[in-house]
Short mmCIF file of C-alpha atoms and ligand atoms in Angstrom, two decimals:
data_model
loop_
_atom_site.label_atom_id
_atom_site.label_comp_id
_atom_site.label_asym_id
_atom_site.label_seq_id
_atom_site.Cartn_x
_atom_site.Cartn_y
_atom_site.Cartn_z
CA MET A 1 -23.64 -34.43 25.94
CA THR A 2 -22.95 -30.98 24.46
CA THR A 3 -19.60 -30.69 22.68
CA ARG A 4 -17.15 -28.12 24.05
CA PHE A 5 -14.11 -26.91 22.19
CA SER A 6 -10.89 -25.54 23.60
CA PRO A 7 -9.97 -22.12 22.14
CA GLU A 8 -7.11 -23.86 20.28
CA ASP A 9 -9.47 -26.34 18.62
CA LEU A 10 -12.01 -23.64 17.92
CA PHE A 11 -9.72 -21.76 15.56
CA THR A 12 -7.28 -24.38 14.28
CA ASN A 13 -9.28 -27.61 13.93
CA PRO A 14 -11.38 -27.55 10.73
CA LYS A 15 -13.86 -30.01 12.25
CA SER A 16 -14.86 -27.61 15.00
CA TYR A 17 -16.61 -25.46 12.37
CA THR A 18 -18.93 -28.34 11.48
CA ASP A 19 -20.70 -28.03 14.85
CA ALA A 20 -22.09 -24.50 14.56
CA ASP A 21 -23.82 -24.44 17.96
CA ALA A 22 -20.79 -25.62 19.89
CA TRP A 23 -18.52 -23.29 17.90
CA HIS A 24 -20.65 -20.25 18.64
CA ALA A 25 -21.07 -21.15 22.32
CA GLU A 26 -17.28 -21.16 22.84
CA ALA A 27 -16.78 -18.03 20.72
CA ALA A 28 -19.41 -16.21 22.83
CA ARG A 29 -17.51 -17.22 25.99
CA LEU A 30 -14.28 -15.85 24.53
CA ARG A 31 -15.95 -12.56 23.58
CA ARG A 32 -16.99 -12.20 27.23
CA GLU A 33 -13.92 -13.52 29.00
CA ASP A 34 -10.91 -13.38 26.67
CA PRO A 35 -11.79 -11.33 23.58
CA VAL A 36 -8.21 -11.02 22.32
CA CYS A 37 -7.18 -14.58 23.01
CA ARG A 38 -3.67 -16.04 22.68
CA ILE A 39 -3.80 -19.30 20.71
CA ASP A 40 -0.81 -21.59 20.96
CA ALA A 41 -1.85 -24.78 19.20
CA LYS A 42 0.31 -27.76 18.33
CA GLY A 43 1.73 -27.46 14.80
CA PHE A 44 0.83 -23.75 14.46
CA ASP A 45 2.74 -20.58 15.14
CA PRO A 46 1.03 -18.73 18.02
CA PHE A 47 -1.51 -16.04 17.12
CA TRP A 48 -4.11 -13.77 18.71
CA ALA A 49 -7.77 -14.55 17.96
CA VAL A 50 -9.67 -11.25 17.72
CA THR A 51 -13.33 -12.02 18.38
CA ARG A 52 -15.11 -8.68 18.97
CA HIS A 53 -16.62 -6.54 16.22
CA ALA A 54 -15.06 -3.25 17.43
CA ASP A 55 -11.60 -4.83 17.68
CA LEU A 56 -11.76 -6.14 14.12
CA LEU A 57 -12.64 -2.67 12.90
CA GLU A 58 -9.78 -1.17 14.92
CA VAL A 59 -7.24 -3.56 13.39
CA GLU A 60 -8.47 -3.60 9.79
CA ARG A 61 -8.69 0.18 9.62
CA GLN A 62 -4.95 0.49 10.26
CA PRO A 63 -3.47 -1.34 7.27
CA ALA A 64 0.00 0.17 7.60
CA LEU A 65 0.23 -1.08 11.18
CA PHE A 66 -1.52 -4.40 10.44
CA PRO A 67 -0.87 -5.44 6.82
CA ASN A 68 -1.87 -8.76 5.28
CA THR A 69 1.51 -9.92 3.88
CA LEU A 70 1.79 -13.21 1.97
CA ASP A 71 0.52 -15.16 4.98
CA SER A 72 -3.04 -13.93 5.10
CA VAL A 73 -4.74 -17.25 5.88
CA LEU A 74 -4.12 -19.62 8.79
CA LEU A 75 -1.99 -22.64 7.91
CA ARG A 76 -0.10 -25.21 9.94
CA LYS A 77 3.65 -24.54 10.01
CA ASP A 78 4.39 -27.33 7.52
CA GLN A 79 1.57 -26.22 5.19
CA ARG A 80 2.83 -22.66 5.32
CA GLU A 81 6.32 -23.66 4.20
CA GLN A 82 4.76 -25.49 1.29
CA SER A 83 2.40 -22.65 0.39
CA ARG A 84 5.21 -20.07 0.38
CA ALA A 85 6.45 -21.56 -2.88
CA GLY A 86 2.92 -21.61 -4.35
CA GLY A 87 2.04 -18.28 -2.73
CA ALA A 88 4.97 -16.51 -4.35
CA MET A 89 3.83 -17.86 -7.70
CA LEU A 90 0.23 -16.84 -7.22
CA LYS A 91 0.44 -13.28 -6.04
CA THR A 92 -3.09 -11.99 -5.44
CA LEU A 93 -4.69 -8.80 -4.14
CA ILE A 94 -5.16 -10.45 -0.77
CA SER A 95 -1.43 -10.91 -0.30
CA MET A 96 -0.45 -7.41 -1.47
CA ASP A 97 -0.15 -4.31 0.70
CA GLY A 98 0.38 -0.56 0.41
CA ASP A 99 0.88 1.16 -2.97
CA GLU A 100 1.18 -2.11 -4.87
CA HIS A 101 -2.18 -3.29 -3.54
CA ARG A 102 -3.86 0.05 -4.30
CA ALA A 103 -2.57 0.05 -7.88
CA TYR A 104 -3.71 -3.52 -8.60
CA ARG A 105 -7.07 -3.01 -6.95
CA ASN A 106 -7.67 0.12 -9.04
CA VAL A 107 -7.46 -2.01 -12.19
CA THR A 108 -10.94 -3.47 -11.58
CA VAL A 109 -12.50 -1.25 -8.93
CA GLU A 110 -14.70 0.60 -11.48
CA TRP A 111 -15.80 -2.67 -13.08
CA PHE A 112 -17.18 -3.90 -9.73
CA LYS A 113 -19.16 -0.73 -8.89
CA PRO A 114 -22.96 -1.20 -8.62
CA ALA A 115 -23.85 0.96 -11.65
CA SER A 116 -21.37 -0.87 -13.89
CA LEU A 117 -22.49 -4.28 -12.60
CA ARG A 118 -26.13 -3.40 -13.21
CA LYS A 119 -25.36 -2.39 -16.76
CA VAL A 120 -22.96 -5.15 -17.74
CA LEU A 121 -24.17 -8.08 -15.69
CA GLN A 122 -27.73 -7.79 -14.37
CA PRO A 123 -29.42 -9.34 -17.45
CA ARG A 124 -27.08 -12.36 -17.39
CA VAL A 125 -27.44 -12.80 -13.62
CA THR A 126 -31.24 -12.71 -13.92
CA GLN A 127 -31.09 -15.28 -16.71
CA LEU A 128 -28.91 -17.59 -14.60
CA ALA A 129 -31.07 -17.17 -11.48
CA ARG A 130 -34.15 -18.12 -13.52
CA LYS A 131 -32.30 -21.12 -14.93
CA TYR A 132 -31.50 -22.45 -11.45
CA VAL A 133 -35.01 -21.89 -10.10
CA ASP A 134 -36.26 -23.79 -13.16
CA ARG A 135 -33.78 -26.52 -12.31
CA MET A 136 -35.31 -26.76 -8.82
CA ALA A 137 -38.68 -27.23 -10.51
CA GLU A 138 -37.23 -29.97 -12.74
CA LEU A 139 -35.82 -31.74 -9.69
CA GLY A 140 -39.42 -32.37 -8.67
CA GLY A 141 -39.77 -30.87 -5.21
CA GLU A 142 -36.79 -32.46 -3.49
CA CYS A 143 -33.07 -31.74 -3.78
CA ASP A 144 -29.88 -31.01 -1.92
CA PHE A 145 -29.94 -27.27 -2.41
CA ALA A 146 -26.23 -26.82 -1.62
CA LEU A 147 -25.06 -29.50 -4.03
CA ASP A 148 -27.64 -29.21 -6.80
CA VAL A 149 -28.17 -25.45 -7.02
CA ALA A 150 -26.01 -23.24 -4.80
CA ARG A 151 -22.70 -24.64 -6.07
CA TYR A 152 -23.42 -23.91 -9.72
CA TYR A 153 -25.20 -20.58 -9.95
CA PRO A 154 -22.38 -18.32 -8.58
CA LEU A 155 -19.85 -20.38 -10.50
CA GLN A 156 -21.64 -19.63 -13.75
CA VAL A 157 -21.79 -15.93 -12.89
CA ILE A 158 -18.03 -15.86 -12.24
CA MET A 159 -17.29 -17.82 -15.37
CA SER A 160 -19.43 -15.38 -17.36
CA ILE A 161 -17.53 -12.36 -16.08
CA LEU A 162 -14.20 -14.02 -16.77
CA GLY A 163 -15.38 -15.25 -20.14
CA VAL A 164 -14.69 -18.93 -19.32
CA PRO A 165 -16.80 -20.99 -21.75
CA GLU A 166 -19.52 -23.28 -20.33
CA SER A 167 -17.57 -26.31 -21.53
CA ASP A 168 -14.77 -25.50 -19.01
CA GLU A 169 -16.98 -24.62 -16.05
CA LEU A 170 -17.01 -28.05 -14.44
CA ARG A 171 -13.23 -28.19 -14.55
CA MET A 172 -13.11 -24.81 -12.79
CA LEU A 173 -15.61 -25.98 -10.19
CA ASP A 174 -13.47 -28.99 -9.47
CA LEU A 175 -10.33 -26.86 -9.15
CA THR A 176 -11.82 -24.22 -6.84
CA GLN A 177 -13.36 -26.90 -4.69
CA LYS A 178 -10.00 -28.61 -4.41
CA LEU A 179 -8.24 -25.41 -3.42
CA PHE A 180 -10.82 -23.89 -1.07
CA GLY A 181 -12.27 -27.14 0.23
CA ALA A 182 -8.76 -28.44 0.76
CA GLU A 183 -9.37 -29.14 4.45
CA ASP A 184 -12.68 -30.94 3.93
CA PRO A 185 -12.34 -34.65 3.08
CA ASP A 186 -15.40 -34.49 0.79
CA PHE A 187 -13.91 -31.85 -1.49
CA GLY A 188 -10.25 -31.08 -1.00
CA VAL A 189 -7.01 -32.76 -1.90
CA GLY A 190 -6.13 -32.67 1.82
CA GLU A 191 -2.54 -33.33 2.81
CA ASP A 192 -1.36 -34.51 -0.58
CA ARG A 193 1.31 -31.94 -1.41
CA ALA A 194 1.78 -33.09 -5.02
CA ALA A 195 -1.98 -33.04 -5.66
CA ARG A 196 -2.23 -29.50 -4.27
CA MET A 197 0.61 -28.26 -6.42
CA ALA A 198 -1.01 -29.95 -9.43
CA VAL A 199 -4.21 -27.97 -8.77
CA VAL A 200 -2.26 -24.71 -8.58
CA MET A 201 -0.39 -25.55 -11.79
CA ASP A 202 -3.64 -26.40 -13.55
CA PHE A 203 -5.03 -22.98 -12.63
CA ILE A 204 -1.86 -21.25 -13.84
CA GLN A 205 -1.89 -23.00 -17.20
CA TYR A 206 -5.55 -22.36 -17.82
CA PHE A 207 -5.40 -18.66 -17.03
CA ALA A 208 -2.06 -18.07 -18.81
CA LYS A 209 -3.74 -19.22 -22.02
CA MET A 210 -6.72 -16.97 -21.35
CA THR A 211 -4.49 -13.91 -20.80
CA ALA A 212 -2.75 -14.47 -24.12
CA GLU A 213 -6.13 -14.77 -25.87
CA ARG A 214 -7.49 -11.58 -24.27
CA ARG A 215 -4.35 -9.65 -25.21
CA ALA A 216 -4.69 -10.79 -28.82
CA ASN A 217 -8.49 -10.20 -28.97
CA PRO A 218 -9.60 -7.72 -26.29
CA GLY A 219 -13.31 -7.66 -25.35
CA THR A 220 -15.31 -5.91 -22.64
CA ASP A 221 -15.30 -8.66 -20.01
CA LEU A 222 -13.36 -8.49 -16.76
CA ALA A 223 -10.66 -10.79 -18.13
CA SER A 224 -9.96 -8.33 -20.96
CA THR A 225 -9.85 -5.41 -18.51
CA ILE A 226 -7.28 -7.24 -16.41
CA ALA A 227 -5.19 -8.59 -19.29
CA ASN A 228 -4.97 -5.22 -21.04
CA SER A 229 -4.51 -2.79 -18.16
CA SER A 230 -1.24 -1.19 -17.17
CA ILE A 231 0.27 0.16 -13.98
CA ASP A 232 2.79 3.01 -14.26
CA GLY A 233 2.68 2.56 -18.02
CA LYS A 234 3.59 -1.15 -17.88
CA PRO A 235 1.26 -4.11 -18.44
CA LEU A 236 0.52 -6.25 -15.37
CA GLY A 237 3.10 -8.98 -14.76
CA ASP A 238 2.05 -12.48 -15.87
CA LEU A 239 1.89 -13.87 -12.35
CA GLU A 240 -0.11 -10.88 -11.09
CA THR A 241 -2.51 -11.14 -14.04
CA ILE A 242 -3.07 -14.82 -13.40
CA GLY A 243 -3.29 -14.18 -9.66
CA TYR A 244 -6.10 -11.70 -10.41
CA TYR A 245 -8.13 -14.30 -12.34
CA VAL A 246 -7.53 -16.87 -9.64
CA ILE A 247 -8.63 -14.57 -6.81
CA VAL A 248 -11.80 -13.60 -8.67
CA ALA A 249 -12.56 -17.19 -9.68
CA THR A 250 -11.96 -18.59 -6.22
CA ALA A 251 -13.07 -15.71 -3.94
CA GLY A 252 -16.22 -15.20 -5.97
CA HIS A 253 -17.45 -18.75 -5.94
CA ASP A 254 -17.56 -20.72 -2.67
CA THR A 255 -18.27 -17.59 -0.65
CA THR A 256 -21.45 -16.79 -2.54
CA SER A 257 -22.53 -20.44 -2.91
CA SER A 258 -22.18 -20.88 0.83
CA THR A 259 -24.22 -17.78 1.60
CA LEU A 260 -26.97 -18.86 -0.78
CA ALA A 261 -27.10 -22.34 0.76
CA GLY A 262 -26.99 -21.03 4.34
CA GLY A 263 -29.53 -18.28 3.60
CA LEU A 264 -32.02 -20.73 2.14
CA GLU A 265 -31.42 -23.11 5.04
CA ALA A 266 -32.25 -20.31 7.48
CA LEU A 267 -35.53 -19.59 5.64
CA ALA A 268 -36.41 -23.29 5.58
CA ARG A 269 -35.90 -23.47 9.35
CA ASP A 270 -38.07 -20.45 10.01
CA PRO A 271 -41.25 -20.33 7.89
CA GLU A 272 -42.33 -17.07 9.54
CA GLN A 273 -39.24 -15.31 8.11
CA LEU A 274 -39.98 -16.77 4.70
CA ARG A 275 -43.58 -15.58 4.81
CA ALA A 276 -42.49 -12.09 5.92
CA LEU A 277 -40.19 -11.89 2.92
CA GLN A 278 -42.82 -13.15 0.52
CA ARG A 279 -45.39 -10.67 1.89
CA ASP A 280 -42.98 -7.74 1.61
CA PRO A 281 -40.34 -8.11 -1.14
CA ALA A 282 -39.00 -4.67 -0.16
CA LEU A 283 -37.33 -6.51 2.74
CA LEU A 284 -35.13 -8.45 0.34
CA ASP A 285 -32.06 -6.17 0.40
CA ASN A 286 -32.05 -6.31 4.18
CA ALA A 287 -32.64 -10.06 4.17
CA VAL A 288 -29.59 -10.50 1.95
CA GLU A 289 -27.46 -8.52 4.44
CA GLU A 290 -28.82 -10.72 7.24
CA MET A 291 -28.00 -13.89 5.29
CA ILE A 292 -24.46 -12.63 4.76
CA ARG A 293 -24.16 -11.89 8.51
CA TRP A 294 -25.77 -15.20 9.45
CA VAL A 295 -23.57 -17.39 7.26
CA THR A 296 -20.25 -15.47 7.33
CA PRO A 297 -18.66 -17.86 4.82
CA VAL A 298 -15.16 -16.37 5.17
CA ARG A 299 -14.33 -17.37 8.69
CA HIS A 300 -11.11 -15.40 9.09
CA PHE A 301 -8.18 -13.52 7.59
CA LEU A 302 -4.86 -12.78 9.28
CA ARG A 303 -3.05 -9.50 9.92
CA HIS A 304 0.59 -8.97 11.00
CA ALA A 305 1.52 -6.36 13.64
CA GLN A 306 4.35 -4.06 12.51
CA GLU A 307 4.70 -2.35 15.90
CA ASP A 308 3.87 -3.06 19.54
CA TYR A 309 0.19 -2.26 20.10
CA THR A 310 -2.44 -2.48 22.85
CA LEU A 311 -5.76 -3.95 21.74
CA ARG A 312 -8.57 -4.00 24.33
CA GLY A 313 -5.94 -3.90 27.05
CA THR A 314 -3.91 -6.78 25.59
CA HIS A 315 -0.29 -6.21 24.61
CA ILE A 316 0.40 -7.23 21.01
CA ALA A 317 4.12 -7.37 20.19
CA LYS A 318 5.68 -6.31 16.90
CA GLY A 319 5.68 -9.36 14.60
CA ASP A 320 2.63 -11.01 16.22
CA VAL A 321 -0.11 -12.48 14.05
CA LEU A 322 -3.78 -11.58 14.58
CA MET A 323 -6.73 -13.64 13.36
CA MET A 324 -9.79 -11.59 12.42
CA SER A 325 -12.66 -13.91 13.38
CA TYR A 326 -15.49 -12.57 11.20
CA LEU A 327 -17.71 -15.44 12.31
CA SER A 328 -17.43 -14.38 15.94
CA ALA A 329 -17.66 -10.62 15.24
CA ASN A 330 -20.96 -11.15 13.41
CA ARG A 331 -22.52 -12.62 16.57
CA ASP A 332 -21.15 -9.88 18.84
CA GLU A 333 -23.81 -9.03 21.44
CA GLU A 334 -22.28 -5.53 21.80
CA VAL A 335 -23.45 -4.76 18.25
CA PHE A 336 -26.30 -7.11 17.31
CA ALA A 337 -29.33 -7.52 19.58
CA ASP A 338 -30.25 -11.20 19.95
CA PRO A 339 -27.38 -12.17 17.58
CA PHE A 340 -28.30 -15.86 17.40
CA ARG A 341 -31.66 -15.09 15.83
CA PHE A 342 -31.91 -14.98 12.02
CA ASP A 343 -34.11 -11.94 11.39
CA VAL A 344 -34.77 -10.56 7.91
CA THR A 345 -36.05 -7.33 9.51
CA ARG A 346 -32.93 -6.78 11.66
CA ALA A 347 -32.38 -3.02 11.60
CA ASP A 348 -28.59 -3.13 11.67
CA ALA A 349 -27.90 -6.24 9.57
CA ALA A 350 -25.73 -4.05 7.31
CA ASN A 351 -23.22 -3.71 10.16
CA GLN A 352 -22.10 -7.27 9.41
CA LEU A 353 -18.37 -7.70 8.84
CA SER A 354 -18.49 -10.68 6.45
CA PHE A 355 -16.80 -8.65 3.70
CA GLY A 356 -14.14 -7.28 6.06
CA THR A 357 -13.49 -3.57 6.07
CA GLY A 358 -10.80 -1.06 5.10
CA VAL A 359 -8.47 -1.30 2.12
CA HIS A 360 -9.04 -5.02 1.51
CA PHE A 361 -12.85 -4.73 1.77
CA CYS A 362 -14.29 -7.41 -0.52
CA LEU A 363 -14.06 -6.23 -4.10
CA GLY A 364 -16.97 -8.48 -5.10
CA ALA A 365 -19.36 -7.44 -2.30
CA ASN A 366 -21.80 -5.72 -4.67
CA LEU A 367 -21.71 -8.62 -7.07
CA ALA A 368 -22.38 -11.10 -4.25
CA ARG A 369 -25.34 -8.99 -3.07
CA MET A 370 -26.67 -8.77 -6.63
CA GLU A 371 -26.46 -12.55 -7.11
CA LEU A 372 -28.20 -13.32 -3.84
CA ARG A 373 -30.94 -10.72 -4.33
CA THR A 374 -31.61 -11.81 -7.91
CA PHE A 375 -31.87 -15.47 -6.98
CA PHE A 376 -34.46 -14.81 -4.27
CA GLU A 377 -36.34 -12.38 -6.55
CA GLN A 378 -36.80 -15.28 -8.92
CA LEU A 379 -37.49 -17.93 -6.28
CA LEU A 380 -39.78 -16.29 -3.73
CA PRO A 381 -42.81 -15.51 -5.93
CA ARG A 382 -42.82 -19.13 -7.16
CA LEU A 383 -42.24 -20.83 -3.81
CA GLU A 384 -45.41 -22.31 -2.28
CA SER A 385 -43.73 -24.31 0.47
CA LEU A 386 -40.26 -25.04 1.80
CA GLU A 387 -38.94 -27.32 4.52
CA LEU A 388 -35.75 -29.14 5.42
CA GLY A 389 -35.71 -32.70 4.12
CA GLY A 390 -32.96 -34.01 6.41
CA PRO A 391 -29.97 -32.94 8.47
CA THR A 392 -27.68 -30.22 7.08
CA GLU A 393 -23.90 -30.62 7.17
CA TYR A 394 -21.15 -28.01 7.40
CA THR A 395 -17.78 -27.82 5.62
CA ALA A 396 -14.79 -28.80 7.74
CA ALA A 397 -12.58 -25.80 6.96
CA THR A 398 -11.03 -23.03 9.03
CA PHE A 399 -11.06 -20.55 6.12
CA VAL A 400 -14.12 -20.64 3.83
CA GLY A 401 -17.21 -22.73 4.34
CA ALA A 402 -20.82 -23.07 5.39
CA PRO A 403 -23.53 -25.69 4.90
CA LYS A 404 -22.38 -28.17 2.27
CA ARG A 405 -25.52 -30.34 2.40
CA VAL A 406 -28.94 -28.72 2.61
CA PRO A 407 -31.60 -31.32 1.77
CA ILE A 408 -34.94 -29.61 1.15
CA ARG A 409 -38.53 -30.39 0.13
CA TYR A 410 -40.55 -27.69 -1.62
CA ARG A 411 -43.41 -26.86 -3.96
CA LEU A 412 -42.89 -24.39 -6.81
CA ARG A 413 -45.48 -22.69 -8.97
C1 HEM B 501 -20.93 -13.46 0.23
C2 HEM B 501 -19.90 -13.50 -0.58
C3 HEM B 501 -18.51 -13.00 -0.23
C4 HEM B 501 -17.91 -12.84 0.99
C5 HEM B 501 -18.50 -13.10 2.37
C6 HEM B 501 -16.57 -12.33 0.75
C7 HEM B 501 -15.66 -12.02 1.75
C8 HEM B 501 -14.44 -11.42 1.54
C9 HEM B 501 -13.52 -11.02 2.59
C10 HEM B 501 -13.75 -11.25 4.09
C11 HEM B 501 -12.46 -10.43 2.01
C12 HEM B 501 -11.22 -9.84 2.72
C13 HEM B 501 -11.62 -8.54 3.39
C14 HEM B 501 -10.61 -8.01 4.32
O1 HEM B 501 -9.46 -8.50 4.40
O2 HEM B 501 -10.93 -7.01 5.00
C15 HEM B 501 -12.69 -10.46 0.58
C16 HEM B 501 -11.82 -9.96 -0.36
C17 HEM B 501 -12.00 -10.13 -1.71
N1 HEM B 501 -13.11 -10.63 -2.36
FE1 HEM B 501 -14.79 -11.31 -1.49
N2 HEM B 501 -16.39 -12.21 -0.59
C18 HEM B 501 -17.55 -12.60 -1.23
C19 HEM B 501 -17.78 -12.60 -2.60
C20 HEM B 501 -16.88 -12.18 -3.55
C21 HEM B 501 -17.13 -12.14 -4.98
C22 HEM B 501 -18.44 -12.52 -5.65
C23 HEM B 501 -15.96 -11.74 -5.56
C24 HEM B 501 -15.62 -11.50 -7.01
C25 HEM B 501 -16.24 -11.86 -8.03
C26 HEM B 501 -15.01 -11.47 -4.50
C27 HEM B 501 -13.73 -11.01 -4.71
C28 HEM B 501 -12.88 -10.61 -3.70
C29 HEM B 501 -11.57 -10.04 -3.96
C30 HEM B 501 -10.93 -9.82 -5.32
C31 HEM B 501 -11.01 -9.74 -2.70
C32 HEM B 501 -9.63 -9.13 -2.42
C33 HEM B 501 -9.77 -7.66 -2.18
C34 HEM B 501 -8.49 -7.00 -1.73
O3 HEM B 501 -7.64 -7.65 -1.11
O4 HEM B 501 -8.34 -5.80 -2.01
N3 HEM B 501 -15.60 -11.76 -3.30
N4 HEM B 501 -13.91 -11.05 0.32
#
């Protein structure tokens, strides 16, 4: 029997995201019948789920009317109380608005531009991509691509830009997995409040030490840029500095790993797409956009209405919370023809909303694209065959996730 989710389960139950077909079937129904849908689920404050592409754009492009605030991710009421304490400690770009947000974002915006990334990072990213394709070769033609490859490569890129030494990388992997995979029993620390706080404290201690080091011995890495920059003539506050490292370390890791795993899974399922890409490497940039649309690893962010507003005919009251469902918007039939088909030649793949839009548009979007493109540039010319070696599994999380197990069989030159 096909699973069917209620709209409440769809957006608030982490497990619903593990059944991609059933999730998308219900989201498609909502786009047709109730595109700005009131969700009143047990244990959660009510919110509006915004499921259409055009409506997401309309909301995100009005940041003064719909700011992020500290509560930018969906939590149960009890979790939210608990996170307020932690959230206040870890102030990040995501939870800032207005002038403060603009000033903090400006600290690194140049560093993340394509020309600067190409210059500072491309050689290292190419080296790491080659290392992980070599690792696939060492694994002898069979591996779990998500666990054995996709988890590590973006992590090493992030650690390189932050200047975290290789000896500390596994500890960082463990911490980010615990924070971002917190809803998934395989990864997170789940409901254990003390364990969650311990993870946050561990992050704070680690990055506080790094800030002190970078202030004493400035270099050219991103960590030095952050530690030594000033706003209105004053150095960044300690909590904001640490929050910056944490957002880069966490936002830059699972998101890109998930897209890599989901992108490769899509190619393994559809050999014709793989062959098209191998025949014409010029398609790669577009294929990367399509992978990012297809996977949409960040499933939502929240916005908070500051005034009464009418969205697609629905009355939103001042103070209401809106969930931007990127995962639904990226399958919107009004924008994408045949949205449930993975198509590396899709003409408008770049209209995907996986990075959001407006003032909070993903700061690392160009880096993510560079990592994905470079990996496939290294892999595709060496790949003689690729197929799935067993069932794939998805992360149970309402916030960030994608395939967490992608068993594959392959031959590499
Ligand atoms: C495929 C990979 C990625 C996806 C899908 C993704 C997605 C997102 C989304 C949806 C947002 C919020 C946008 C909004 O509210 O409109 C965001 C913000 C952000 N992302 Fe990414 N991200 C990815 C990779 C990265 C990487 C590699 C980094 C850094 C190394 C990064 C750093 C950030 C930061 C710092 C923000 C906060 C920006 C702000 O609030 O001004 N992300 N990302």
